[in-house]
Short mmCIF file of C-alpha atoms in Angstrom, two decimals:
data_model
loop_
_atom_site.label_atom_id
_atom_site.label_comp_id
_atom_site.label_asym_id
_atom_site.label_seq_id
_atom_site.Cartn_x
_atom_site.Cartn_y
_atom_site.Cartn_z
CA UNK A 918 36.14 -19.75 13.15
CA UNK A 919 33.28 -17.10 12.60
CA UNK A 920 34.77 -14.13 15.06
CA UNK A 921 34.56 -13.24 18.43
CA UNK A 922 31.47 -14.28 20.44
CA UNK A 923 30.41 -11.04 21.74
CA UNK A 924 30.60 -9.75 18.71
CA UNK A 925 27.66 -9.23 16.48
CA UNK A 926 28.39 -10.20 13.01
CA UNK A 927 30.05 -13.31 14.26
CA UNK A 928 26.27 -14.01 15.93
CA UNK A 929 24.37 -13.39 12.63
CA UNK A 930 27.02 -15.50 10.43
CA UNK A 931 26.38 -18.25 13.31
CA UNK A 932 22.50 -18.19 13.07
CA UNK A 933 22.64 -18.07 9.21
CA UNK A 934 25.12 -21.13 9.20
CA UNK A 935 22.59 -22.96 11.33
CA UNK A 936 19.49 -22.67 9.49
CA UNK A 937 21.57 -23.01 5.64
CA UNK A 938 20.06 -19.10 5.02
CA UNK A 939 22.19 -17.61 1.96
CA UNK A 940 23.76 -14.49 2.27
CA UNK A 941 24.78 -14.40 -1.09
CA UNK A 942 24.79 -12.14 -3.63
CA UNK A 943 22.04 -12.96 -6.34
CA UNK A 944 23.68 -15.13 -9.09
CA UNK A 945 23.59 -13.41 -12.52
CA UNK A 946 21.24 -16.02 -14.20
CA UNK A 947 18.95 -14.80 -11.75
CA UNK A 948 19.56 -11.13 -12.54
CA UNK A 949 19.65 -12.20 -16.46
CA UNK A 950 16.23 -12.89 -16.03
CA UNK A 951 15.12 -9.55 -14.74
CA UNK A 952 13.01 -6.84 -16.97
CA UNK A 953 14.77 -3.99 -18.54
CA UNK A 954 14.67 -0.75 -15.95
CA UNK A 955 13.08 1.47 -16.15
CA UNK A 956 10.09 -1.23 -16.48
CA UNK A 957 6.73 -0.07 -17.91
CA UNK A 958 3.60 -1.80 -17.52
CA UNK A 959 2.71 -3.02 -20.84
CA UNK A 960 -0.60 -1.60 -22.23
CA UNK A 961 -2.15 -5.15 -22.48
CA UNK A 962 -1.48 -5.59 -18.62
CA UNK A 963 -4.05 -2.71 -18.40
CA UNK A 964 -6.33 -4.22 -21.26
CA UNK A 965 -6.77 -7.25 -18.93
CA UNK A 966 -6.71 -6.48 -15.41
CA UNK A 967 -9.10 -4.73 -13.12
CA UNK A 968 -8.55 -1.21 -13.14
CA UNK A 969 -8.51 0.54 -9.16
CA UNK A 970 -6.46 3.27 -9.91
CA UNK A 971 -8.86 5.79 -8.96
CA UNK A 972 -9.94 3.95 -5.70
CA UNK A 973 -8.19 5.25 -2.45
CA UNK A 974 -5.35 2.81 -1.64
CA UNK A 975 -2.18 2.82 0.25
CA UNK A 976 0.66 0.99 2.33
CA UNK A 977 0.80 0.64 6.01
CA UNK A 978 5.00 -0.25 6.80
CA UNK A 979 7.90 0.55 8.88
CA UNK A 980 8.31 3.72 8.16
CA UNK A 981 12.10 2.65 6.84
CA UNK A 982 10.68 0.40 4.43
CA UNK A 983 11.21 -0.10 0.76
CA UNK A 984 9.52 -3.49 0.04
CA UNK A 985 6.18 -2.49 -0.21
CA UNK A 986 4.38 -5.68 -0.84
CA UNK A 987 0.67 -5.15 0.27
CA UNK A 988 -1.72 -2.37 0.38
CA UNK A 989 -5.01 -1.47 1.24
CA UNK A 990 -8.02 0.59 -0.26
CA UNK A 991 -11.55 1.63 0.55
CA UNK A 992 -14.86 2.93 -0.69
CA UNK A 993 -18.15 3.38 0.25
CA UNK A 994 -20.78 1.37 -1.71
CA UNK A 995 -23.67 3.06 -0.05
CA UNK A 996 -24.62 4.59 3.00
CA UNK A 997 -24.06 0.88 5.02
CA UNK A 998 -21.81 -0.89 3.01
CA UNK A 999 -18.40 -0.49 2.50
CA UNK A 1000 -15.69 -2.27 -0.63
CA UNK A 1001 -12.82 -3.15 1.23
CA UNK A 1002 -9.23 -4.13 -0.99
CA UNK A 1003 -6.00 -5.94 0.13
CA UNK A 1004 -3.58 -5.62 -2.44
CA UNK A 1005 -0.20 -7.96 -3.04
CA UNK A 1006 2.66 -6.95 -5.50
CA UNK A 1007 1.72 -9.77 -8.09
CA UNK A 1008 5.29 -10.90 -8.22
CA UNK A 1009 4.36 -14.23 -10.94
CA UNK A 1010 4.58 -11.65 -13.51
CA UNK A 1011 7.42 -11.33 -13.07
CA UNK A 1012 9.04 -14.14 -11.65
CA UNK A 1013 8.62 -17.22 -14.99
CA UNK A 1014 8.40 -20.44 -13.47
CA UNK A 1015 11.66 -23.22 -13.91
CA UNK A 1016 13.50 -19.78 -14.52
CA UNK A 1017 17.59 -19.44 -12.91
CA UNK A 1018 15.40 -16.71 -10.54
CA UNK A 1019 11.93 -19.31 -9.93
CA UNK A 1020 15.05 -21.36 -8.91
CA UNK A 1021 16.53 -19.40 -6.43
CA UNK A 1022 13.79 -17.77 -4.64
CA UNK A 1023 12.54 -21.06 -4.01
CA UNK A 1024 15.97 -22.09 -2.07
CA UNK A 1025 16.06 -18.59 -0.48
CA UNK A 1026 12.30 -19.37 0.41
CA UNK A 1027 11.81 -16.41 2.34
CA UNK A 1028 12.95 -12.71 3.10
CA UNK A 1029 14.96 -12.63 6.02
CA UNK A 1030 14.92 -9.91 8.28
CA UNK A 1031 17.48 -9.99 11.13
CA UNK A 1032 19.63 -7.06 13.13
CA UNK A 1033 21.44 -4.62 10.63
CA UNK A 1034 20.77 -6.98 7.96
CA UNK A 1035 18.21 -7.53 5.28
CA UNK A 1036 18.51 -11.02 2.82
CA UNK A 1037 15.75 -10.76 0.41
CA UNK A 1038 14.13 -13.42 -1.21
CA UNK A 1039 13.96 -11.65 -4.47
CA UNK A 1040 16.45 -8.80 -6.23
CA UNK A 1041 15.88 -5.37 -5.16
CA UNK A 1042 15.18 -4.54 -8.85
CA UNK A 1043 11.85 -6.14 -8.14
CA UNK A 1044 11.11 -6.57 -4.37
CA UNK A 1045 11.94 -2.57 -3.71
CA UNK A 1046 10.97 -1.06 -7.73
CA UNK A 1047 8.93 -2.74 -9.88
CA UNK A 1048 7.18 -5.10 -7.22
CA UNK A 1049 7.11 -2.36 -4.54
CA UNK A 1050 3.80 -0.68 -4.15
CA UNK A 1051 5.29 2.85 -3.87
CA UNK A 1052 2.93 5.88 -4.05
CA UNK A 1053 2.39 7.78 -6.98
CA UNK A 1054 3.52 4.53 -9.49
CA UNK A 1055 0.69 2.03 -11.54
CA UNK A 1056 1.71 -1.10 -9.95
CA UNK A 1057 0.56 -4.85 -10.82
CA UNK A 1058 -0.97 -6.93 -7.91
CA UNK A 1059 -3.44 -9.80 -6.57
CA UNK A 1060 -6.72 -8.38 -5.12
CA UNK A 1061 -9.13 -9.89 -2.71
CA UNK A 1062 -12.15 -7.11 -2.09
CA UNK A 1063 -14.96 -7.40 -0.45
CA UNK A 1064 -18.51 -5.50 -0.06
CA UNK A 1065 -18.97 -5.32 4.04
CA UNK A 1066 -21.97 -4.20 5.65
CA UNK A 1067 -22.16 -1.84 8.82
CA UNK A 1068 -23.08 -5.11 11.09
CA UNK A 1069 -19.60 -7.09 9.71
CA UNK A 1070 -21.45 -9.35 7.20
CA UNK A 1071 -19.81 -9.90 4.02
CA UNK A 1072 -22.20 -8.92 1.09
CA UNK A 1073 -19.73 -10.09 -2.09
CA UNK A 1074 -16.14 -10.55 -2.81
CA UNK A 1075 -13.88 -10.18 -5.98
CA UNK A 1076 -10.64 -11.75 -6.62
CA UNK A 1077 -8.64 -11.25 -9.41
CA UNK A 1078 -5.48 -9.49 -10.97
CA UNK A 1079 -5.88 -5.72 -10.79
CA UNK A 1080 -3.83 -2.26 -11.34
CA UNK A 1081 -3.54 0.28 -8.33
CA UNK A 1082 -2.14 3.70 -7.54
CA UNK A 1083 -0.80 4.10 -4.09
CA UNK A 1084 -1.63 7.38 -2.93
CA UNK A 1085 0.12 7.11 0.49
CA UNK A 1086 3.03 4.99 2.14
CA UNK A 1087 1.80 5.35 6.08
CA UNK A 1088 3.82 4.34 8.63
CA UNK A 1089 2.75 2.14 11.43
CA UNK A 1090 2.94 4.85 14.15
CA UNK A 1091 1.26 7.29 11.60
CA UNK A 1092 -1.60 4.57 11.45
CA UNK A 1093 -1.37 4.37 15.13
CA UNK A 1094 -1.70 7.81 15.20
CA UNK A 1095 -5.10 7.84 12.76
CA UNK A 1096 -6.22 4.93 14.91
CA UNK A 1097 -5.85 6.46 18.06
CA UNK A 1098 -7.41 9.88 17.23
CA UNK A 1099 -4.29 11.95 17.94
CA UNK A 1100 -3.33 12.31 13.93
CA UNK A 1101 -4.00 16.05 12.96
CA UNK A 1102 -4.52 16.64 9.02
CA UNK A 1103 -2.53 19.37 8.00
CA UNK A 1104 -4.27 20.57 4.73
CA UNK A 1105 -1.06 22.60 3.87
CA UNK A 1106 0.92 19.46 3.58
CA UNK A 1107 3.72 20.40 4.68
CA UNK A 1108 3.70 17.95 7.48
CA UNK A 1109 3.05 13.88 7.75
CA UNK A 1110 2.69 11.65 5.10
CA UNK A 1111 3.14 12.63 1.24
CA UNK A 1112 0.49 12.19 -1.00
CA UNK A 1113 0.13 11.75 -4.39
CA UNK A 1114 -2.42 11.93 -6.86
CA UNK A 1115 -6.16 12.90 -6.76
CA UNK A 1116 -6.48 11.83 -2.95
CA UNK A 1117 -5.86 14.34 0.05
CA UNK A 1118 -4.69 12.86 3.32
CA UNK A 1119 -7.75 13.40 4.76
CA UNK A 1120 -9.15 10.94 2.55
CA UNK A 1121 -6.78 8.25 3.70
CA UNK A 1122 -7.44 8.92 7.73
CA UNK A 1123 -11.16 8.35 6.49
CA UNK A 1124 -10.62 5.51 5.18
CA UNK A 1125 -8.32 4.10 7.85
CA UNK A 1126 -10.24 4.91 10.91
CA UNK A 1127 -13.57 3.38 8.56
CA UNK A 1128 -11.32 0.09 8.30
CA UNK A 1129 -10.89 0.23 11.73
CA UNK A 1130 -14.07 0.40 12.58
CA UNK A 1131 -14.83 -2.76 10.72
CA UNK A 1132 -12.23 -4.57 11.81
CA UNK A 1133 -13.47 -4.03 15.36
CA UNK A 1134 -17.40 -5.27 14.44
CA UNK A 1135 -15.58 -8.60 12.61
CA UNK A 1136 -13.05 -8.96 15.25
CA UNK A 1137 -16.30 -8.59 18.43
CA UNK A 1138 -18.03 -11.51 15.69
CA UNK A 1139 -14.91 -14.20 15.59
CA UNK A 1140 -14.72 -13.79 19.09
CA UNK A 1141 -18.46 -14.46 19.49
CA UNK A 1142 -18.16 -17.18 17.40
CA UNK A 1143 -15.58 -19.05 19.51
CA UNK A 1144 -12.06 -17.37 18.29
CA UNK A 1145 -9.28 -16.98 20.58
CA UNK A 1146 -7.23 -13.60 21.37
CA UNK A 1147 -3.98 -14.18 21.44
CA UNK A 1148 -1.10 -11.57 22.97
CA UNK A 1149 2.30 -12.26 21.71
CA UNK A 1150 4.65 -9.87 22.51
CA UNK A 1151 6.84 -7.99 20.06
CA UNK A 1152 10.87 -8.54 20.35
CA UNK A 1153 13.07 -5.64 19.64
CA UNK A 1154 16.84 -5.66 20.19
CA UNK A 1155 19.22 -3.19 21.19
CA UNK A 1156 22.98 -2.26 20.41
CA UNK A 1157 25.48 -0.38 22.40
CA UNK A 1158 27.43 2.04 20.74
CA UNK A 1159 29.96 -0.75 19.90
CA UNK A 1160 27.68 -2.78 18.24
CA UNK A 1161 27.13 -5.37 20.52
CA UNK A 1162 23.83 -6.76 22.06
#
């Protein structure tokens, strides 16, 4: 017997049950095979790997995250063409293959994000430190950029390993915000997002609403081109003060 039905941690136990999701605790092979904290990147990483630490780049998350995975930068190239990065923690370095931990995250599979509860797929030592792209830290990742002109056209691409510096963790109604013109920079910095490093948060609301921009002209081309638009709608659930649904 899980628990009462109307209760909510009898609920999750009964959807995790169902679809054979572990709510473990990580075994300690797996955290045997994690690097000593605090990690360092070691100076051959940087030797070998693209260096983007001086390009603008940040996260886009809920604003109570702490797995940064993915990030986003932006330059200008020239006066109509713009280098555009996506960004993804570049977990293989850390994660050896046929390892105790390769092991598990492959049964885990997945992150698993459900009411009051978070089951990640990998330890926090690396999904929420040295895998999280949190501002202000070098950080290891897999980039995809690409040179985009003012009509939408891709000009080039690059993909490789690379090193980046977040300079901002945005949340998504402080993107909204950006996106929707209402976002007022405060050059004291005392309010909205904290930055760090060489860039000012003017620089990132540039580079956002610039993005945005794009992804309208390449969004306007798909759809040209034949793409459907699809609206799905976004679920949230609510709790009483009991904790029930």
């Amino acid at each position: 017997m899980l628990g009462r039905a109307e209760e909510i941690e009898p609920q999750i136990s009964a959807v995790l049950f169902e679809h054979a999701i572990s709510a473990a605790n990580f075994s300690s092979d797996s955290l045997s095979c994690l690097p000593n904290a605090p990690w360092k990147i070691p100076a051959e990483e940087y030797e070998t790997r693209k260096d983007l630490r001086n390009t603008c780049t940040f996260t886009i998350d809920p604003a109570s995250a702490t797995d940064l995975d993915d990030a986003l930068s932006f330059e200008m190239v020239s006066e109509k063409v713009f280098r555009i990065g996506v960004h993804i923690a570049d977990v293989s370095r850390f994660v050896i293959p046929d390892t105790a931990l390769d092991r598990e995250a492959r049964i885990r599979s997945t992150s698993v994000y459900i009411p009051q509860h978070k089951l990640p797929m990998l330890p926090p030592e690396l999904s929420e430190q040295a895998c999280s792209l949190v501002p202000g830290e070098d950080r290891l990742v897999f980039s995809i950029i690409w040179d985009i002109d003012d009509t939408g056209n891709i000009t080039g691409r690059w993909i490789g390993r690379s090193v980046i510096r977040s300079c901002c963790k945005l949340s998504y109604d402080d993107a909204q915000d950006i996106i929707d013109g209402g976002f007022e920079v405060d050059v004291s910095g005392k309010t909205g997002p904290k930055l760090h490093g060489q860039f000012e948060l003017k620089d990132v609301v540039d580079s956002l609403r610039s993005l945005h921009g794009i992804t309208k002209k390449m969004r306007e081309i798909r759809l040209r081109n034949g793409a459907f638009w699809i609206e799905i709608p976004k679920l949230a659930i609510l709790f009483d003060e009991r904790e029930s649904m």
